[in-house]
Coordinates of C-alpha atoms in Angstrom, one line a residue:
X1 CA 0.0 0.0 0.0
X2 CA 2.6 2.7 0.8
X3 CA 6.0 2.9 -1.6
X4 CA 9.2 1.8 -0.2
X5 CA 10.5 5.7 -0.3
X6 CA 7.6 7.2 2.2
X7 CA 7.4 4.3 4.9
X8 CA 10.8 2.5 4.6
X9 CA 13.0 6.0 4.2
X10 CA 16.2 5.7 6.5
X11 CA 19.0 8.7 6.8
X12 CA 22.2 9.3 6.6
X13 CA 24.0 9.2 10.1
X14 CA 24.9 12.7 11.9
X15 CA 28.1 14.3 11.5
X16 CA 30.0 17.5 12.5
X17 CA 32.6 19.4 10.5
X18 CA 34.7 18.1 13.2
X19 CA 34.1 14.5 13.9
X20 CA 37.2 12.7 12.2
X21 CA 41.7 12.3 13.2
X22 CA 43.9 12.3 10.7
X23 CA 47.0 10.6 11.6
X24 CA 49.6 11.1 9.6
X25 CA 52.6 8.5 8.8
X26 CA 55.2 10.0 6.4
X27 CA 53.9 11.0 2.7
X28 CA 50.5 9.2 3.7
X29 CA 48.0 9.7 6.2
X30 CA 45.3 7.2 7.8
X31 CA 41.9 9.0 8.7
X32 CA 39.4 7.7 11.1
X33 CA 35.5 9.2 10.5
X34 CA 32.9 9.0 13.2
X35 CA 29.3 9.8 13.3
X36 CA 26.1 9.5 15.8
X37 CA 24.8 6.3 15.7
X38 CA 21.6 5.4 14.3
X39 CA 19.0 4.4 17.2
X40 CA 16.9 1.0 16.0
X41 CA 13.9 2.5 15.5
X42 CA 15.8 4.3 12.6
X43 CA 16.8 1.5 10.7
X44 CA 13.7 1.0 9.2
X45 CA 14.3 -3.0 8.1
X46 CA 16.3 -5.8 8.7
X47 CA 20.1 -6.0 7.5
X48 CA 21.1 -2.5 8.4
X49 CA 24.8 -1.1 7.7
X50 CA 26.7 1.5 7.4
X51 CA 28.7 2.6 4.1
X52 CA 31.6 4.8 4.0
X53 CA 34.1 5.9 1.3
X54 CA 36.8 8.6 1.3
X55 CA 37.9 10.2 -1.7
X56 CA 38.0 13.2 -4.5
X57 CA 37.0 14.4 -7.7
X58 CA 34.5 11.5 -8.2
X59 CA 36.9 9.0 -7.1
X60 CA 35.8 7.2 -3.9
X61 CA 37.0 4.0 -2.3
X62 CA 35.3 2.1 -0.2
X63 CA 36.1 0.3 3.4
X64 CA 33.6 -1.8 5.7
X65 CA 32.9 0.5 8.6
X66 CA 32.4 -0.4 12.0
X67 CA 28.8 0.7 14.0
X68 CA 30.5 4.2 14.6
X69 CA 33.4 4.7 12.2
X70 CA 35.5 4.1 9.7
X71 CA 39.2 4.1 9.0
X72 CA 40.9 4.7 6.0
X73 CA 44.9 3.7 5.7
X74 CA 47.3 5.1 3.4
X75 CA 45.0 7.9 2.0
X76 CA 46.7 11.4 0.2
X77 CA 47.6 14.2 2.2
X78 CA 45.5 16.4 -0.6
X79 CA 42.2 17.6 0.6
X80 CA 39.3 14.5 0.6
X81 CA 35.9 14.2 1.5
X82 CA 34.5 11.2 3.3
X83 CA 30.5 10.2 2.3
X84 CA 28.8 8.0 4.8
X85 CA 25.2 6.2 4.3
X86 CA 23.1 3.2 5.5
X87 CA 21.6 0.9 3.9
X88 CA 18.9 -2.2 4.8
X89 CA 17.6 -4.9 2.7
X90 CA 14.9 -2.8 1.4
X91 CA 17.4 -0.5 0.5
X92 CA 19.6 2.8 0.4
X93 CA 19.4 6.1 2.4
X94 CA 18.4 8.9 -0.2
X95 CA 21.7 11.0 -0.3
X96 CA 25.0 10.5 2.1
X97 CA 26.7 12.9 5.4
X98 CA 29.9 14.4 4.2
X99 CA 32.8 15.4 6.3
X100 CA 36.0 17.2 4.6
X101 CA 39.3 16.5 5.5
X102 CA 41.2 19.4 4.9
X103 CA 44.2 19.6 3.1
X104 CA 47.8 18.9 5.2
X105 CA 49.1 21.8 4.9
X106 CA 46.0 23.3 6.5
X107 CA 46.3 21.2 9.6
X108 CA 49.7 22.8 10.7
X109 CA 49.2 24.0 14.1
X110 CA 45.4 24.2 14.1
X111 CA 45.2 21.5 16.8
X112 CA 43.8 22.2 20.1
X113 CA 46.4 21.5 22.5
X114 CA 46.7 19.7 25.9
X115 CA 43.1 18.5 25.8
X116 CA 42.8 17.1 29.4
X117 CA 39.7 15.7 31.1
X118 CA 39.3 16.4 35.0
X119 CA 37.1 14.0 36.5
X120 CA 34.6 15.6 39.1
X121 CA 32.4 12.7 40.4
X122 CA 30.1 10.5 38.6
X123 CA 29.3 11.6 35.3
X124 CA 30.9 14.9 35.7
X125 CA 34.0 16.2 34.4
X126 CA 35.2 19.6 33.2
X127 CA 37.5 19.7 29.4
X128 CA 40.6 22.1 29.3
X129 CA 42.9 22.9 26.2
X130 CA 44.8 25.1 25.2
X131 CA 44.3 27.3 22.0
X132 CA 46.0 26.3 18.7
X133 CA 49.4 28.4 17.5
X134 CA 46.9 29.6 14.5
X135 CA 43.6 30.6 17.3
X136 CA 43.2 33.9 14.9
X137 CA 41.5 31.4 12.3
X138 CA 39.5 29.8 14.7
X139 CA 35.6 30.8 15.1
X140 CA 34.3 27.7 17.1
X141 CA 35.0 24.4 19.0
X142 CA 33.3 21.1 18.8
X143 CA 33.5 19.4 22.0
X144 CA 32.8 15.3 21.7
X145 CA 32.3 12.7 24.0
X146 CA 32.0 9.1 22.9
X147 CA 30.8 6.4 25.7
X148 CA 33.2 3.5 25.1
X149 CA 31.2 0.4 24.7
X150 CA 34.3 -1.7 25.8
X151 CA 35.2 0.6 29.2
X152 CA 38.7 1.3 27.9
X153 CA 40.3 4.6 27.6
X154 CA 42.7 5.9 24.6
X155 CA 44.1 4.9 22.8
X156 CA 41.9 2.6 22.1
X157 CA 39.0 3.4 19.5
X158 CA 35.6 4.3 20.6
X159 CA 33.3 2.3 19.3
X160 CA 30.0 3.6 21.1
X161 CA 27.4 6.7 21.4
X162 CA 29.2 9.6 19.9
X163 CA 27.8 12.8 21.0
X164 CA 29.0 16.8 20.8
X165 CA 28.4 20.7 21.2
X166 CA 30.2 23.3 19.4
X167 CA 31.2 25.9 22.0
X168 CA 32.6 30.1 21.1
X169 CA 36.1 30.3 21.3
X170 CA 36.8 31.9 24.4
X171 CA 39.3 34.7 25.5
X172 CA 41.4 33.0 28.3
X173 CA 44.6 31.4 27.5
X174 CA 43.2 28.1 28.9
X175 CA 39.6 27.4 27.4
X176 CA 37.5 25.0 30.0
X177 CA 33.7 23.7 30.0
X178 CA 31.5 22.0 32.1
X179 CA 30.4 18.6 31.1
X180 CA 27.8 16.9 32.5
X181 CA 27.2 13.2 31.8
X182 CA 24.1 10.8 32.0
X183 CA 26.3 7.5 32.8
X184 CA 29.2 6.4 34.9
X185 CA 30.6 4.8 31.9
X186 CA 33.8 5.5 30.8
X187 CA 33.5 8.6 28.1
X188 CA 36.3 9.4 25.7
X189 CA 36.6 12.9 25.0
X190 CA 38.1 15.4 22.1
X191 CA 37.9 18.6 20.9
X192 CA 38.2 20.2 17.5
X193 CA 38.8 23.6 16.2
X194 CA 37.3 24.8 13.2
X195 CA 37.7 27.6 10.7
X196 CA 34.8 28.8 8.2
X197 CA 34.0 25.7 6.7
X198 CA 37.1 23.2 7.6
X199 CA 38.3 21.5 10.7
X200 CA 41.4 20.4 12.6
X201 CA 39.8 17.1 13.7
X202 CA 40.0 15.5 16.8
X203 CA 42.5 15.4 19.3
X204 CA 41.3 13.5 22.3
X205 CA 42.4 13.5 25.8
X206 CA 44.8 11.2 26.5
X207 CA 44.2 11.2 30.1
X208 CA 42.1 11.4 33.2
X209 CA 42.9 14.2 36.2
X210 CA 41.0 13.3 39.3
X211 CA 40.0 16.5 40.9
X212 CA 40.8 15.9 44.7
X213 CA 44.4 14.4 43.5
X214 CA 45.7 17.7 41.5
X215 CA 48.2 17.6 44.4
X216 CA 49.9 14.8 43.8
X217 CA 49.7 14.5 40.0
X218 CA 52.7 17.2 39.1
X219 CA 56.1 15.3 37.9
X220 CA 59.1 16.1 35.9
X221 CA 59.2 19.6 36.7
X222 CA 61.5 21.8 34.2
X223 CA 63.2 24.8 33.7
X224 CA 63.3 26.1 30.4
X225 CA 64.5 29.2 28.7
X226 CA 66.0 31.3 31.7
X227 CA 66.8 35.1 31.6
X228 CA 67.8 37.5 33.3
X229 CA 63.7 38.7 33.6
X230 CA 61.5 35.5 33.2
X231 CA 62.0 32.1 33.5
X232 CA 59.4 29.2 31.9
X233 CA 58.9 26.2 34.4
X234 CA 57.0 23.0 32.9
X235 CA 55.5 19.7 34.8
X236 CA 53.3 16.7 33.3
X237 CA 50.6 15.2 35.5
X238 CA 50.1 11.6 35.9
X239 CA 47.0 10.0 35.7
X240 CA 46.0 7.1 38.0
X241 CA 42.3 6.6 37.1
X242 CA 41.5 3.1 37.0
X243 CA 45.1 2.4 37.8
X244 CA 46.2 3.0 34.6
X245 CA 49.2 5.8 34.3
X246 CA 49.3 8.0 31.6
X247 CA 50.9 11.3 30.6
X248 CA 49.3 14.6 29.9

């Protein structure tokens, strides 16, 4: 009674100009996409899957993604686009999400730096990073949170609910924010910096400060760069959530 196109329609998954890494690895690069994932009730038949290809100028290759992204090895440092879909057994999604990877060249020193998560009790946290060397061609953040369906930290991948906000760049050296969480699972969390229409991708926190511990989290203090007028002094903190150590 009803066409396929009205009652069986499913979308495209969510993205944000943000929501991929590059990595590079000499004259290649490998780039990871993410995306929101689709709840059930969207899938709209049996068989569902996600498709993802990476590419330019009409030419698009193709890799089996996992629930909530995809990685792509040895791909050009030129500018690409990634398309994501789904599919069922009814079917195709009308159209596909795009996400541009900018250029390499373009991702000099646009990365948010020393993205550190401070745990604050259950479900709470707040995000700090630093602005990138480039902040003047920054207009915006993306700040992401993915709930790891395996409990593990980076660097493993998050394969789970991928969610964000894009936040004003702020004027303090140090930009921070609030986060408020709905589990006590263990979130993953990265920020991006965009431009007009590009992105830096995300950098993810590579650790997790425990609030009442600050005080005994500062090692390997240095001194750097003394003069006669000023003198630069630099620490790491180690993190000791779920007794697991790791370096800011």
């Amino acid at each position: 009674l009803f066409p396929y196109t009205t009652l069986f329609r499913i979308c495209s998954p969510e993205v944000n100009i943000g929501s991929f890494e590059v990595v590079e690895t000499g004259t290649l690069r490998t780039v990871y996409a993410y995306w929101k994932l689709m709840k059930p009730q969207e899938f709209n038949g049996p068989e569902f899957n996600y498709i993802a290809r990476l590419g330019s100028r009409g030419a698009f290759s193709k890799v089996v993604p996992t629930r909530s992204y995809a990685r792509f090895d040895n791909s050009s440092l030129a500018e690409l686009r990634v398309q994501l879909t789904a599919e069922n057994s009814l079917g195709s999604a009308v159209g596909f999400s795009t996400i541009a990877i900018p250029q390499a060249a373009f991702l000099v020193d646009l990365e948010p730096k020393a993205v550190t998560k401070i745990w604050k009790g259950t479900g709470r946290y707040e995000v700090a990073w630093r602005h990138p060397d480039r902040s003047d061609v920054v207009t915006s953040y993306t700040l992401f949170w993915c709930r790891s369906s395996n409990q593990k930290e980076r660097p493993y991948q998050c394969d789970g609910e991928l969610d964000w906000k894009t936040l004003e760049v702020a004027s303090a050296r140090v930009q921070t924010h609030d986060l408020l969480l709905p589990t006590k699972d263990v979130y993953q969390i990265a920020v991006s910096a965009n431009a007009d229409n590009l992105s830096s991708g995300m950098f993810w926190s590579t650790c997790t400060v425990i609030e009442d511990r600050l005080g005994s989290r500062v090692t390997k203090i240095e001194l750097m760069h003394p003069s006669s007028t000023s003198l630069w002094v630099g620490w790491k903190l180690r993190s000791e959530e779920r007794r697991v150590g790791k370096e800011c």
